[in-house]
Tab-separated table of C-alpha atoms in Angstrom:
chain	number	residue	atom	x	y	z
A	19	MET	CA	-56.044	-16.010	26.412
A	20	LYS	CA	-55.692	-12.242	26.388
A	21	ARG	CA	-52.403	-11.093	24.928
A	22	GLU	CA	-52.006	-8.249	27.368
A	23	GLY	CA	-53.141	-10.309	30.347
A	24	LYS	CA	-50.882	-11.082	33.294
A	25	VAL	CA	-50.897	-14.855	32.832
A	26	TYR	CA	-50.024	-14.671	29.152
A	27	THR	CA	-47.233	-12.174	29.851
A	28	ILE	CA	-45.681	-14.392	32.478
A	29	ILE	CA	-45.936	-17.516	30.374
A	30	PHE	CA	-44.578	-15.727	27.319
A	31	THR	CA	-41.599	-14.277	29.208
A	32	PHE	CA	-40.845	-17.669	30.660
A	33	ILE	CA	-41.009	-19.491	27.341
A	34	ILE	CA	-38.986	-16.963	25.380
A	35	SER	CA	-36.259	-16.834	28.047
A	36	PHE	CA	-36.164	-20.590	28.256
A	37	VAL	CA	-35.889	-21.107	24.496
A	38	PHE	CA	-33.145	-18.533	23.909
A	39	VAL	CA	-31.101	-19.480	26.942
A	40	PHE	CA	-31.437	-23.139	26.017
A	41	VAL	CA	-30.044	-22.507	22.527
A	42	LEU	CA	-27.157	-20.550	24.034
A	43	ALA	CA	-26.413	-23.320	26.473
A	44	VAL	CA	-26.306	-25.814	23.605
A	45	ALA	CA	-24.020	-23.566	21.543
A	46	ASN	CA	-21.765	-23.108	24.535
A	47	GLU	CA	-21.632	-26.843	25.173
A	48	LEU	CA	-20.811	-27.564	21.518
A	49	THR	CA	-17.880	-25.153	21.398
A	50	LYS	CA	-16.618	-25.840	24.917
A	51	ASP	CA	-13.922	-28.278	23.852
A	52	THR	CA	-12.621	-26.025	21.089
A	53	VAL	CA	-12.504	-23.064	23.447
A	54	GLU	CA	-10.728	-25.106	26.087
A	55	ARG	CA	-8.207	-26.404	23.590
A	56	ASN	CA	-7.607	-22.849	22.357
A	57	GLN	CA	-6.978	-21.685	25.887
A	58	GLU	CA	-4.642	-24.559	26.643
A	59	LEU	CA	-2.801	-23.971	23.402
A	60	PHE	CA	-2.571	-20.324	24.198
A	61	GLN	CA	-1.037	-20.983	27.577
A	62	ILE	CA	1.427	-23.417	26.057
A	63	LYS	CA	2.389	-20.915	23.382
A	64	ALA	CA	2.815	-18.200	26.001
A	65	ILE	CA	5.104	-20.415	28.084
A	66	LEU	CA	7.122	-21.371	25.021
A	67	SER	CA	7.534	-17.832	23.796
A	68	ALA	CA	8.422	-16.543	27.269
A	69	MET	CA	11.123	-19.221	27.347
A	70	ASP	CA	12.261	-18.149	23.917
A	71	ILE	CA	11.524	-21.491	22.297
A	72	SER	CA	10.362	-21.045	18.733
A	73	TYR	CA	7.650	-23.068	17.053
A	74	GLN	CA	6.035	-22.996	13.640
A	75	SER	CA	2.613	-24.518	14.054
A	76	ASP	CA	0.134	-25.469	16.745
A	77	GLU	CA	1.193	-29.090	16.439
A	78	GLU	CA	4.832	-28.224	16.875
A	79	ALA	CA	4.018	-26.089	19.898
A	80	PHE	CA	2.292	-29.029	21.570
A	81	GLN	CA	5.120	-31.362	20.673
A	82	LYS	CA	7.900	-29.065	21.855
A	83	TYR	CA	6.042	-28.302	25.033
A	84	ASN	CA	5.674	-31.967	25.833
A	85	SER	CA	9.270	-32.842	25.025
A	86	ILE	CA	11.202	-29.841	26.380
A	87	VAL	CA	9.192	-28.256	29.138
A	88	SER	CA	8.523	-30.007	32.406
A	89	THR	CA	6.725	-28.861	35.512
A	90	VAL	CA	8.483	-28.912	38.832
A	91	ASN	CA	7.321	-28.311	42.353
A	92	ILE	CA	9.759	-26.251	44.365
A	93	ASN	CA	8.908	-25.240	47.915
A	94	GLY	CA	5.241	-25.742	47.238
A	95	SER	CA	5.067	-23.623	44.093
A	96	GLN	CA	4.570	-24.930	40.619
A	97	LEU	CA	7.121	-23.771	38.076
A	98	TYR	CA	7.800	-24.643	34.481
A	99	THR	CA	11.341	-25.476	33.627
A	100	ALA	CA	13.314	-26.185	30.497
A	101	GLU	CA	16.852	-26.293	29.298
A	102	VAL	CA	17.541	-23.926	26.430
A	103	ASN	CA	21.062	-23.579	25.012
A	104	GLY	CA	22.523	-25.346	28.027
A	105	GLN	CA	20.876	-22.945	30.445
A	106	LYS	CA	18.213	-23.858	32.925
A	107	ILE	CA	15.188	-21.604	32.679
A	108	TYR	CA	12.300	-21.251	35.052
A	109	ALA	CA	8.927	-19.815	34.186
A	110	THR	CA	5.916	-19.041	36.250
A	111	ILE	CA	2.397	-17.928	35.530
A	112	PHE	CA	1.645	-14.624	37.177
A	113	THR	CA	-1.536	-12.683	37.760
A	114	GLY	CA	-1.921	-9.112	38.863
A	115	SER	CA	-4.341	-6.296	38.511
A	116	GLY	CA	-3.934	-3.962	35.567
A	117	LEU	CA	-5.900	-0.819	34.891
A	118	TRP	CA	-9.193	-2.508	33.986
A	119	GLY	CA	-8.808	-6.082	35.009
A	120	THR	CA	-6.534	-8.943	35.793
A	121	ILE	CA	-3.430	-9.395	33.703
A	122	THR	CA	-2.277	-12.990	33.450
A	123	GLY	CA	0.965	-13.954	31.823
A	124	VAL	CA	4.150	-15.960	31.907
A	125	LEU	CA	7.509	-14.696	33.088
A	126	ALA	CA	10.644	-16.721	32.444
A	127	VAL	CA	13.937	-16.116	34.234
A	128	ASN	CA	17.337	-17.804	34.330
A	129	GLU	CA	18.466	-20.036	37.143
A	130	ASP	CA	19.879	-17.406	39.503
A	131	VAL	CA	17.140	-14.868	38.693
A	132	SER	CA	19.597	-12.308	37.349
A	133	ARG	CA	18.026	-11.936	33.942
A	134	ILE	CA	14.551	-12.152	32.489
A	135	VAL	CA	14.390	-14.621	29.634
A	136	GLY	CA	11.083	-13.438	28.308
A	137	ILE	CA	7.551	-12.447	29.043
A	138	ASP	CA	4.247	-13.223	27.423
A	139	PHE	CA	0.658	-12.477	28.281
A	140	ILE	CA	-2.173	-14.952	28.491
A	141	SER	CA	-5.080	-12.680	29.173
A	142	GLN	CA	-5.629	-9.014	29.800
A	143	ASN	CA	-8.463	-6.503	29.553
A	144	GLU	CA	-6.500	-3.316	29.004
A	145	THR	CA	-7.765	-0.689	26.576
A	146	PRO	CA	-7.388	-2.044	23.032
A	147	GLY	CA	-4.864	0.071	21.157
A	148	LEU	CA	-3.445	1.609	24.334
A	149	GLY	CA	-2.738	-0.632	27.314
A	150	GLY	CA	-3.662	-3.591	25.162
A	151	ARG	CA	-0.442	-3.017	23.262
A	152	ILE	CA	1.494	-4.821	25.991
A	153	GLU	CA	0.798	-7.858	23.851
A	154	GLU	CA	2.659	-6.406	20.900
A	155	ASP	CA	6.011	-7.825	19.981
A	156	TRP	CA	8.035	-4.644	20.363
A	157	PHE	CA	6.935	-4.346	23.970
A	158	LYS	CA	7.575	-7.951	24.933
A	159	ARG	CA	10.902	-8.076	23.110
A	160	GLN	CA	12.237	-5.415	25.472
A	161	PHE	CA	12.162	-7.998	28.268
A	162	SER	CA	14.002	-10.861	26.572
A	163	GLY	CA	17.426	-10.985	28.202
A	164	LEU	CA	16.860	-7.940	30.366
A	165	LYS	CA	19.178	-7.707	33.353
A	166	ILE	CA	17.450	-7.484	36.726
A	167	ILE	CA	19.089	-4.728	38.747
A	168	ASP	CA	18.654	-4.773	42.535
A	169	GLY	CA	15.903	-7.317	42.173
A	170	GLU	CA	13.690	-5.218	39.968
A	171	ILE	CA	13.154	-3.772	36.559
A	172	ARG	CA	11.837	-0.350	35.730
A	173	VAL	CA	9.287	0.762	33.184
A	174	VAL	CA	10.220	4.295	32.211
A	175	THR	CA	9.042	7.001	29.886
A	176	GLY	CA	11.029	6.623	26.711
A	177	GLN	CA	10.603	7.096	23.013
A	178	GLY	CA	7.754	4.649	23.046
A	179	SER	CA	9.439	2.597	20.391
A	180	GLY	CA	11.250	0.144	22.640
A	181	ASP	CA	14.374	0.108	24.786
A	182	TYR	CA	16.613	-2.701	23.568
A	183	ASP	CA	19.541	-2.002	25.873
A	184	TYR	CA	19.346	-5.168	27.940
A	185	GLU	CA	21.939	-4.142	30.542
A	186	ASN	CA	20.128	-1.148	32.047
A	187	GLY	CA	17.208	-2.978	33.610
A	188	GLN	CA	14.731	-0.655	31.933
A	189	VAL	CA	11.965	-0.955	29.403
A	190	ASP	CA	10.017	1.752	27.643
A	191	ALA	CA	6.468	2.338	28.767
A	192	ILE	CA	3.617	2.558	26.281
A	193	THR	CA	2.773	6.117	25.335
A	194	GLY	CA	-0.720	6.959	26.485
A	195	ALA	CA	-0.974	3.910	28.714
A	196	THR	CA	0.754	5.131	31.848
A	197	ARG	CA	-1.376	3.221	34.301
A	198	THR	CA	-1.026	-0.054	32.460
A	199	SER	CA	2.736	0.441	32.229
A	200	GLU	CA	2.904	1.098	35.971
A	201	SER	CA	0.880	-2.022	36.615
A	202	ILE	CA	3.233	-4.082	34.478
A	203	GLU	CA	6.230	-2.763	36.406
A	204	ARG	CA	4.603	-3.672	39.704
A	205	ILE	CA	3.427	-7.092	38.573
A	206	VAL	CA	6.770	-8.045	37.038
A	207	ASN	CA	8.693	-6.937	40.115
A	208	GLU	CA	6.360	-8.853	42.402
A	209	THR	CA	6.821	-11.906	40.236
A	210	ILE	CA	10.603	-11.520	40.292
A	211	ALA	CA	10.605	-11.249	44.101
A	212	ASN	CA	8.387	-14.275	44.284
A	213	LEU	CA	10.649	-16.275	41.979
A	214	LYS	CA	13.672	-15.284	44.033
A	215	ASP	CA	11.997	-16.594	47.153
A	216	ILE	CA	11.241	-19.877	45.496
A	217	LEU	CA	14.515	-20.392	43.694
A	218	GLY	CA	16.646	-18.949	46.453
A	219	GLY	CA	18.545	-16.498	44.320
A	220	GLU	CA	20.957	-14.125	46.014
B	23	MET	CA	-47.854	4.475	7.600
B	24	ALA	CA	-47.009	3.587	4.041
B	25	GLN	CA	-44.395	0.942	3.770
B	26	LYS	CA	-41.073	2.060	2.380
B	27	SER	CA	-39.440	0.247	-0.484
B	28	TRP	CA	-36.223	-1.727	-0.115
B	29	ILE	CA	-34.156	0.849	-1.934
B	30	GLU	CA	-35.595	3.717	0.083
B	31	ILE	CA	-34.726	1.911	3.305
B	32	ALA	CA	-31.162	1.361	2.184
B	33	LYS	CA	-30.741	4.979	1.073
B	34	ASP	CA	-32.150	6.215	4.347
B	35	ASN	CA	-29.986	4.053	6.526
B	36	LEU	CA	-26.813	4.617	4.591
B	37	TRP	CA	-27.149	8.329	3.987
B	38	TYR	CA	-30.236	10.480	4.685
B	39	ASN	CA	-30.907	9.024	8.096
B	40	ASN	CA	-27.549	7.473	8.882
B	41	PRO	CA	-27.473	6.176	12.472
B	42	VAL	CA	-24.147	7.790	13.313
B	43	PHE	CA	-24.000	11.193	11.676
B	44	ILE	CA	-27.707	12.055	11.526
B	45	GLN	CA	-29.222	10.215	14.465
B	46	ILE	CA	-26.010	10.462	16.525
B	47	LEU	CA	-26.467	6.959	17.891
B	48	GLY	CA	-23.823	4.410	18.797
B	49	ILE	CA	-21.336	7.119	19.669
B	50	CYS	CA	-19.866	5.215	22.614
B	51	SER	CA	-18.462	2.497	20.405
B	52	THR	CA	-17.325	5.079	17.874
B	53	LEU	CA	-15.137	6.572	20.570
B	54	ALA	CA	-13.951	3.300	21.991
B	55	VAL	CA	-12.940	0.946	19.211
B	56	THR	CA	-11.964	3.111	16.275
B	57	ASN	CA	-8.245	3.327	16.929
B	58	THR	CA	-7.341	0.327	14.811
B	59	LEU	CA	-9.041	-0.801	11.622
B	60	ILE	CA	-8.956	-4.517	12.417
B	61	ASN	CA	-10.775	-4.159	15.728
B	62	THR	CA	-13.233	-1.755	14.131
B	63	SER	CA	-14.067	-4.023	11.219
B	64	ILE	CA	-14.688	-7.057	13.396
B	65	MET	CA	-16.718	-5.084	15.896
B	66	THR	CA	-18.844	-3.484	13.164
B	67	LEU	CA	-19.337	-6.821	11.385
B	68	GLY	CA	-20.645	-8.104	14.692
B	69	VAL	CA	-23.011	-5.148	14.886
B	70	VAL	CA	-24.266	-5.702	11.309
B	71	PHE	CA	-24.965	-9.334	12.122
B	72	VAL	CA	-26.686	-8.550	15.409
B	73	THR	CA	-28.838	-5.660	14.111
B	74	GLY	CA	-29.960	-7.664	11.090
B	75	LEU	CA	-30.890	-10.852	12.871
B	76	SER	CA	-32.354	-9.321	15.995
B	77	ALA	CA	-34.551	-7.018	13.908
B	78	MET	CA	-35.764	-10.038	11.960
B	79	THR	CA	-36.404	-12.086	15.094
B	80	VAL	CA	-38.287	-9.271	16.805
B	81	SER	CA	-40.365	-8.830	13.678
B	82	LEU	CA	-41.140	-12.562	13.523
B	83	LEU	CA	-42.218	-12.633	17.144
B	84	LYS	CA	-43.942	-9.259	17.232
B	85	SER	CA	-47.470	-10.607	17.197
B	86	PHE	CA	-46.762	-12.771	20.247
B	87	ILE	CA	-44.922	-10.225	22.361
B	88	PRO	CA	-47.137	-8.491	24.948
B	89	ARG	CA	-46.538	-4.724	24.886
B	90	LYS	CA	-45.615	-4.626	28.547
B	91	VAL	CA	-42.553	-6.810	28.149
B	92	ARG	CA	-41.538	-5.882	24.613
B	93	MET	CA	-38.380	-4.024	25.687
B	94	ILE	CA	-37.253	-6.932	27.813
B	95	ALA	CA	-37.967	-9.330	24.983
B	96	GLN	CA	-35.966	-7.159	22.561
B	97	THR	CA	-33.032	-6.968	24.940
B	98	LEU	CA	-33.166	-10.712	25.392
B	99	ILE	CA	-33.101	-11.293	21.635
B	100	ILE	CA	-30.276	-8.818	21.102
B	101	SER	CA	-28.136	-10.263	23.859
B	102	PHE	CA	-28.815	-13.719	22.498
B	103	TYR	CA	-27.199	-12.810	19.185
B	104	VAL	CA	-24.352	-10.935	20.854
B	105	ILE	CA	-23.491	-13.989	22.931
B	106	ILE	CA	-23.630	-16.125	19.788
B	107	VAL	CA	-21.105	-13.775	18.148
B	108	ASP	CA	-18.940	-13.975	21.256
B	109	ILE	CA	-19.042	-17.779	21.332
B	110	VAL	CA	-18.198	-18.061	17.638
B	111	LEU	CA	-15.270	-15.646	17.973
B	112	ARG	CA	-13.926	-17.416	21.028
B	113	ALA	CA	-14.086	-20.835	19.428
B	114	TYR	CA	-12.923	-20.104	15.889
B	115	VAL	CA	-10.864	-16.898	15.940
B	116	PRO	CA	-9.443	-16.773	19.483
B	117	GLU	CA	-6.857	-14.112	18.582
B	118	VAL	CA	-9.529	-11.667	17.487
B	119	SER	CA	-11.678	-12.449	20.470
B	120	ARG	CA	-8.744	-11.640	22.736
B	121	ALA	CA	-7.936	-8.414	20.934
B	122	LEU	CA	-11.500	-7.165	21.308
B	123	GLY	CA	-11.796	-8.174	24.930
B	124	PRO	CA	-14.952	-6.799	26.498
B	125	TYR	CA	-16.113	-4.875	23.422
B	126	VAL	CA	-18.053	-7.754	21.898
B	127	GLY	CA	-20.173	-8.001	25.004
B	128	LEU	CA	-20.735	-4.274	24.841
B	129	ILE	CA	-22.493	-4.586	21.463
B	130	ILE	CA	-25.579	-5.218	23.620
B	131	THR	CA	-25.489	-1.623	24.764
B	132	ASN	CA	-25.371	-0.248	21.231
B	133	CYS	CA	-28.404	1.990	21.027
B	134	ILE	CA	-28.674	1.562	17.252
B	135	ILE	CA	-29.772	-2.044	17.593
B	136	MET	CA	-32.430	-1.327	20.173
B	137	GLY	CA	-33.514	1.709	18.165
B	138	ARG	CA	-34.047	-0.331	15.014
B	139	THR	CA	-35.937	-3.157	16.698
B	140	GLU	CA	-38.192	-0.675	18.481
B	141	ALA	CA	-38.721	1.784	15.639
B	142	PHE	CA	-38.795	-0.504	12.639
B	143	ALA	CA	-39.039	-4.213	13.380
B	144	GLN	CA	-42.045	-3.814	15.685
B	145	SER	CA	-44.198	-2.695	12.779
B	146	ASN	CA	-42.687	-4.253	9.660
B	147	PRO	CA	-42.461	-7.750	8.120
B	148	PRO	CA	-39.436	-9.944	8.931
B	149	LEU	CA	-37.480	-9.782	5.674
B	150	LEU	CA	-37.837	-6.032	5.412
B	151	SER	CA	-36.675	-5.761	9.027
B	152	LEU	CA	-33.675	-7.914	8.285
B	153	TRP	CA	-32.809	-5.628	5.384
B	154	ASP	CA	-33.329	-2.542	7.523
B	155	GLY	CA	-31.117	-3.958	10.253
B	156	LEU	CA	-28.361	-4.937	7.839
B	157	THR	CA	-28.276	-1.589	6.044
B	158	THR	CA	-28.321	0.303	9.340
B	159	GLY	CA	-25.393	-1.803	10.444
B	160	ILE	CA	-23.546	-1.061	7.220
B	161	GLY	CA	-24.299	2.641	7.582
B	162	TYR	CA	-22.707	2.477	11.011
B	163	MET	CA	-19.835	0.370	9.726
B	164	TYR	CA	-18.581	2.634	6.977
B	165	VAL	CA	-18.591	5.750	9.148
B	166	LEU	CA	-16.603	3.954	11.837
B	167	LEU	CA	-14.185	2.522	9.311
B	168	MET	CA	-13.503	5.999	7.934
B	169	VAL	CA	-12.863	7.393	11.405
B	170	ALA	CA	-10.665	4.393	12.208
B	171	PHE	CA	-8.734	4.807	8.960
B	172	VAL	CA	-7.678	8.357	9.799
B	173	ARG	CA	-6.964	7.523	13.420
B	174	GLU	CA	-4.860	4.481	12.673
B	175	LEU	CA	-3.008	6.195	9.857
B	176	LEU	CA	-1.998	9.198	11.941
B	177	GLY	CA	-1.784	7.407	15.282
B	178	PHE	CA	0.272	4.389	14.278
B	179	GLY	CA	1.301	5.144	10.689
B	180	THR	CA	-0.344	1.910	9.607
B	181	VAL	CA	-3.393	0.717	7.672
B	182	PHE	CA	-4.792	-2.645	8.814
B	183	GLY	CA	-1.518	-3.142	10.664
B	184	PHE	CA	0.721	-2.568	7.627
B	185	GLN	CA	3.207	0.256	7.856
B	186	VAL	CA	2.365	2.799	5.144
B	187	LEU	CA	3.845	6.046	6.383
B	188	PRO	CA	7.648	6.420	6.351
B	189	ASP	CA	9.544	5.426	9.504
B	190	ASN	CA	10.526	8.991	10.338
B	191	PHE	CA	6.871	9.981	10.654
B	192	VAL	CA	6.136	10.931	14.256
B	193	ASN	CA	2.959	9.182	15.372
B	194	TRP	CA	0.236	11.428	16.699
B	195	THR	CA	-0.401	9.692	19.993
B	196	ILE	CA	-3.544	11.756	20.573
B	197	MET	CA	-5.098	9.924	17.618
B	198	VAL	CA	-4.902	6.635	19.497
B	199	MET	CA	-6.703	8.047	22.502
B	200	PRO	CA	-10.469	8.503	22.819
B	201	PRO	CA	-10.535	12.342	22.558
B	202	SER	CA	-9.432	12.235	18.937
B	203	ALA	CA	-12.532	10.230	18.065
B	204	PHE	CA	-14.586	13.232	19.195
B	205	PHE	CA	-12.637	15.515	16.873
B	206	MET	CA	-12.733	13.101	13.971
B	207	LEU	CA	-16.425	12.429	14.312
B	208	ALA	CA	-17.223	16.128	14.633
B	209	ILE	CA	-15.172	17.006	11.567
B	210	PHE	CA	-16.819	14.178	9.700
B	211	ILE	CA	-20.331	15.296	10.650
B	212	TRP	CA	-19.423	18.888	9.760
B	213	ILE	CA	-18.289	17.922	6.261
B	214	ILE	CA	-21.266	15.691	5.541
B	215	LYS	CA	-23.879	18.043	6.971
B	216	GLY	CA	-22.306	20.931	5.098
B	217	TYR	CA	-22.557	18.962	1.894
B	218	MET	CA	-26.176	18.011	2.595
B	219	PHE	CA	-27.246	21.575	3.365
B	220	ARG	CA	-25.589	22.936	0.270
B	221	LYS	CA	-27.490	20.402	-1.804
B	222	GLU	CA	-30.751	21.395	-0.152
B	223	VAL	CA	-30.146	25.096	-0.750
B	224	LYS	CA	-29.476	24.465	-4.434
B	225	LYS	CA	-32.860	22.778	-4.756
C-alpha cells in the first residue's frame, strides 16, 4: 500500500488515534478510584477545616468526619452540621463564578448566622500566584470568627497581609487580584444570604 | 545532514541554541507560571518529560506516518503524554495538581515540544531524539527557574515557599504579575546575548 495514499492515511490515522486513546482510557480507569478518593478526602478536609476541626492525618480526617459531622436536610437544602465547643455549626458547599472559572468551597457559620466560623476552598481556577492565593492560610484565617454585619462581609483594599480584626466584618483583598477578591465577596455574601434563608436567622 | 553528536546536541539545546533565549519559544508559559518556584519546577519537569518522550515516539513512528497527517500525529502524541502527566499528578500528588490548575493541560500548546518533534525527531533515530527532547526541556527549565527565582524572591520574599527576606521587606507586587516576566526575561536575554557577543568579538 502506498504510504502517501488516501487509504493508508485514513487507516493510519484511525489506528494511531485508537491506540493512544485506548491507553489513556486504561490509565484513566486505573487511577479513577484514587482520584475519586482524593476528591472525597479533599471535600471532607475542606468541611472540617471550615468548621475549625483539626486533624493530623487523612485517616483521622475520615474518622472525625464520620463521628462529628452529620448531614441534615433543612427546608430542602443539604447542610453539614457539627457541634464544636458546645456551639452548633452549619456548613454548606457553595459555588460561584470567579474570574476564570467556578470557585467551589465550604462556608461554615454559627447557628444564628451572626459569625462566620471558617471558609475553605475545594476547587478554583484563579491565576496561580494571584487569585489562586485565596487558598493560602493567611487569607482564609481572616474569615474564622468574622462577624457578619448587616448580613454581609466586605473584602476591602488593605495591607494585603491580612485583617485579623474579627469585629469589623472586613477582610483584606489580595493585592493584584482585585477581580477574584470581588468575586469572593459576592460569593460569600450570596452564601450568607442563602444560609440565612435556610436557617431562619434574624 | 551530518548527524550531531550527543554532546553537541546537549550544548546546543542548553546554551548556543537555547529554546527560550535564542529561539524565543515557549514564552507564554514563561510569562504565566514563573511567579513561584514550586509551580515552575513541576510545570517544567512536565515539559521535560513530554518533550523527551514525544520526540522519541515521533521518531519511532516516523517511517509509518504519512506526510500529510504528520502534524496531527505529532499533536496526538504530545497531548497523549500531557494527559498522562495530568492523570499521574491528579492521582498521586493532588495538591500540586490543584495548584497548577489548567497549566498542565496547556503544556500541549508549548511550541518548543512541537518544534523539536518537527525539526529533530522527524529525521533522527529514537534515542538521539529522546536525548534532544530531554536537553531542550532542561534548557527551558533552567531559564524559567532563574526567572522564577528572582520573581518569587522579590514578589513574595520567599524561595520555594520559605521566607528568606526579612519581614520588613516590602514585597514588589509587580513581580507577581505577568508584566514582570517580560522585564525579567528581557534583562536575562540582554545579559546572555551580551556575553555571547563579547565572546564572539574576542575570537
